[in-house]
Short mmCIF file of C-alpha atoms in Angstrom, two decimals:
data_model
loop_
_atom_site.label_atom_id
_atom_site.label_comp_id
_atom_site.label_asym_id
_atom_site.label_seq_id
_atom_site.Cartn_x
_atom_site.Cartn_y
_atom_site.Cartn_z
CA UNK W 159 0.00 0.00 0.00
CA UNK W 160 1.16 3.74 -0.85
CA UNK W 161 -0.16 6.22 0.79
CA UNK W 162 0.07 9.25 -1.94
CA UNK W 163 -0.55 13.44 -1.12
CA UNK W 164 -2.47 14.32 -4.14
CA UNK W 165 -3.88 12.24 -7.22
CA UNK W 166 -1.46 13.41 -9.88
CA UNK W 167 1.53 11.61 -7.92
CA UNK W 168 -0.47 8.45 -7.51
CA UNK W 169 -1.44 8.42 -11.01
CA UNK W 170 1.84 8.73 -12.43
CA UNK W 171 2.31 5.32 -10.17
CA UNK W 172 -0.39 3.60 -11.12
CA UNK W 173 0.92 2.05 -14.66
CA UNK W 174 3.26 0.36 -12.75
CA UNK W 175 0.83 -1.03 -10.65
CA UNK W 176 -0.72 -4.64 -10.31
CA UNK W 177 -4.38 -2.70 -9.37
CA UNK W 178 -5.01 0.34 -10.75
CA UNK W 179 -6.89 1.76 -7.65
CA UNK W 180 -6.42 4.89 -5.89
CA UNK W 181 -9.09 4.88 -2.19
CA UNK W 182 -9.46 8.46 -1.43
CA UNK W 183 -10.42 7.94 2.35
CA UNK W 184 -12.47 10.94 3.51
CA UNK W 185 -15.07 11.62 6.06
CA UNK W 186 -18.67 11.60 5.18
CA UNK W 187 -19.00 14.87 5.80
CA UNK W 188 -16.70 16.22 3.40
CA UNK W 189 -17.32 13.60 0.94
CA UNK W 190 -19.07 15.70 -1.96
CA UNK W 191 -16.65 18.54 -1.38
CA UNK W 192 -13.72 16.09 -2.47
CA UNK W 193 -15.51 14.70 -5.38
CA UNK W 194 -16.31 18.30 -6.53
CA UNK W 195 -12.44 18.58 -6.19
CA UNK W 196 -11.96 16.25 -8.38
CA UNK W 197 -13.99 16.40 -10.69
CA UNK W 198 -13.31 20.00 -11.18
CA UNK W 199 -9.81 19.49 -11.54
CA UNK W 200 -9.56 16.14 -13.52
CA UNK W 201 -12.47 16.59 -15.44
CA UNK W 202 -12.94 12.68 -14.96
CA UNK W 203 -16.11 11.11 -14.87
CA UNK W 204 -17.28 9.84 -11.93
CA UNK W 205 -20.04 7.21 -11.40
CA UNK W 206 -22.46 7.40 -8.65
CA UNK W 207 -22.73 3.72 -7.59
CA UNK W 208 -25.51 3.77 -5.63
CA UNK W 209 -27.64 5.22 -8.12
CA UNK W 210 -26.43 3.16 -10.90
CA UNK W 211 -26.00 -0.16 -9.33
CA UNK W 212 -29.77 0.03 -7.50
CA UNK W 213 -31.22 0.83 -10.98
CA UNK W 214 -29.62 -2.21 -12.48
CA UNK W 215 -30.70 -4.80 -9.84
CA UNK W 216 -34.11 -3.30 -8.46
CA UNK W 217 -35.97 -5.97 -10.49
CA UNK W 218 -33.82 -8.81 -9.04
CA UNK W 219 -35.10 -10.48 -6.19
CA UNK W 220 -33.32 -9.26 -3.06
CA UNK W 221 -31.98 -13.18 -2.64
CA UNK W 222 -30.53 -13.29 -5.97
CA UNK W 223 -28.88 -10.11 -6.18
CA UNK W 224 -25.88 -11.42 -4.89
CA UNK W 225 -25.49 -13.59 -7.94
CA UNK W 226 -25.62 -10.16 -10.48
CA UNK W 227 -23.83 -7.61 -8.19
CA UNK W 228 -20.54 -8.71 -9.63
CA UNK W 229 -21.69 -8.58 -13.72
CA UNK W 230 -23.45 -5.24 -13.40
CA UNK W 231 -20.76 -3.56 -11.45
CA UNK W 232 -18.27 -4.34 -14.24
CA UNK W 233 -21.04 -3.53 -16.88
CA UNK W 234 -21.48 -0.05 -14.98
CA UNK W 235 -17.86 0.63 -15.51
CA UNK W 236 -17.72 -0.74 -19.12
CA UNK W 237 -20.02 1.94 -20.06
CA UNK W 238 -17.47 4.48 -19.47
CA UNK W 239 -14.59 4.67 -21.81
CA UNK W 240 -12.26 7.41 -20.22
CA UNK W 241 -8.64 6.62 -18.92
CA UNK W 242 -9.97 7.47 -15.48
CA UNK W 243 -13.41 6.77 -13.78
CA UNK W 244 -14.06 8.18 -10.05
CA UNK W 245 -16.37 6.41 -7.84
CA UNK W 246 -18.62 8.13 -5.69
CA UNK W 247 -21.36 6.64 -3.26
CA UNK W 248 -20.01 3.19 -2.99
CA UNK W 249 -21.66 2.34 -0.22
CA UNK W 250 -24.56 -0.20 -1.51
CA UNK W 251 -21.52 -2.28 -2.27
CA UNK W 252 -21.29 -3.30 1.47
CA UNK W 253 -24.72 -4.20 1.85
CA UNK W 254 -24.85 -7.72 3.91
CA UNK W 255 -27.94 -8.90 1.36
CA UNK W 256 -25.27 -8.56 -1.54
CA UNK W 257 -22.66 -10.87 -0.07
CA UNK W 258 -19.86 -9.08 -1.63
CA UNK W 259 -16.00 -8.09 -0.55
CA UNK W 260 -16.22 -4.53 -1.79
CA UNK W 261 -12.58 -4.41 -1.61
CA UNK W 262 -11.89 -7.32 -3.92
CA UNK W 263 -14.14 -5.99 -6.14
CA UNK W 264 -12.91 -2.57 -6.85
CA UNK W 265 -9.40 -4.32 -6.97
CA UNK W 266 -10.65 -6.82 -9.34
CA UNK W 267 -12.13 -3.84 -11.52
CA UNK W 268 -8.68 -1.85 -11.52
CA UNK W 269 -6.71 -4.58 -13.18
CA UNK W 270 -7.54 -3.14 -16.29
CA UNK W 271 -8.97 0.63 -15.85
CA UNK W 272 -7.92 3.66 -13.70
CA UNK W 273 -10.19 3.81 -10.93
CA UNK W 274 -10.53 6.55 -7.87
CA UNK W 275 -12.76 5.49 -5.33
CA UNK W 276 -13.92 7.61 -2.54
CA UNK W 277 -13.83 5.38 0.42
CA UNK W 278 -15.76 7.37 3.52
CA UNK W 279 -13.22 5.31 6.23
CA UNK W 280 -10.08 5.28 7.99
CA UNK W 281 -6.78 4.01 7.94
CA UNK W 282 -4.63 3.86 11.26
CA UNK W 283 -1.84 1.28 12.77
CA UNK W 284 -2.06 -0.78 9.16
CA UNK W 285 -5.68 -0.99 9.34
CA UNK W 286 -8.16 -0.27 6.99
CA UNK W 287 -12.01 0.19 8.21
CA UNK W 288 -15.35 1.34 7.05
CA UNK W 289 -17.94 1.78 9.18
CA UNK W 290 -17.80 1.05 13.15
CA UNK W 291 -17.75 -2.37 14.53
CA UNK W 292 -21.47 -2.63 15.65
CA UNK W 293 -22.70 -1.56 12.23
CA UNK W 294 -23.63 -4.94 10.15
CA UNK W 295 -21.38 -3.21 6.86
CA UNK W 296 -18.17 -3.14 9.16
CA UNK W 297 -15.46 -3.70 7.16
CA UNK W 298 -11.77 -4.48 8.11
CA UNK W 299 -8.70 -4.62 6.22
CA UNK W 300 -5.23 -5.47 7.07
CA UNK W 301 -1.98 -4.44 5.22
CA UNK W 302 -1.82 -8.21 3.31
CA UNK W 303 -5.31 -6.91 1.66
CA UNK W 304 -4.13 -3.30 0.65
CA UNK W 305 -2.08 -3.50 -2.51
CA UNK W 306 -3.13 -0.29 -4.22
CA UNK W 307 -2.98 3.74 -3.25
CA UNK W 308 -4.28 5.87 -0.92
CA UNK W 309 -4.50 9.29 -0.37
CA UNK W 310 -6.12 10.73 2.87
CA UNK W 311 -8.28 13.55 1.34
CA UNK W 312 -7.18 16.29 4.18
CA UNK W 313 -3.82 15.60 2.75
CA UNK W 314 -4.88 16.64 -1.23
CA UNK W 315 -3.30 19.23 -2.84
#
């Protein structure tokens, strides 16, 4: 795991790298403020997963959305053809229902496309986390799992 200050240093990494992620780990109260960054400065697109995602599988019975959460995902992102794609509002992907690693799955996306994900967690002591412990879409990450960038968004230039 690197941990980057701005997004023009960690994409002049990323060829290099195995997964082509960058997690922007922010607050959820700042959140929209850093993708307006962003966007306003990258002019990338950025994909509002929540939105996107809940329109493809709202037909799907909640008990077999699991099996389709993986295909539309990577559908989602196939429909955008720039270098670059930022993902905002990823947090449907840690729904229990969906039985997904949302981790593995972004990974698994950046093998072969730039993605920026804004990730509203933290990182401390070699840890990554979203949500707290009591909440059923607690997630925990240690350093074997974290083989792409980061960039803490109060450290963006």
């Amino acid at each position: 795991m690197l941990l980057c200050e701005n997004i023009r240093d960690a994409l002049a990494i990323l060829p290099n790298e195995y997964y082509k992620l960058i997690l922007v780990l922010t607050q959820l109260d700042d959140k929209a403020e850093v993708v307006e960054k962003i966007s306003n400065k990258y002019a990338y697109d950025v994909l509002n997963v929540n939105l996107r995602l809940s329109e493809k599988l709202i037909s799907v019975p909640i008990s077999e959305r699991c099996i389709y959460v993986d295909e539309y995902f990577k559908k989602l992102l196939n429909n955008y053809k720039t270098d670059v794609i930022v993902l905002n509002n990823i947090e449907m992907l840690f729904e229990p229902h969906l039985k997904v690693d949302p981790l593995r799955l972004l990974k698994s996306a950046s093998r072969y496309r730039k993605i920026i994900a804004i990730w509203t967690g933290d990182y401390t002591d070699g840890v990554l986390t979203y949500a707290e412990p009591s909440h059923p879409e607690y997630r925990r990450y240690k350093n074997d799992d974290l083989d792409f960038i980061m960039i803490r968004s109060n450290c963006m230039k």
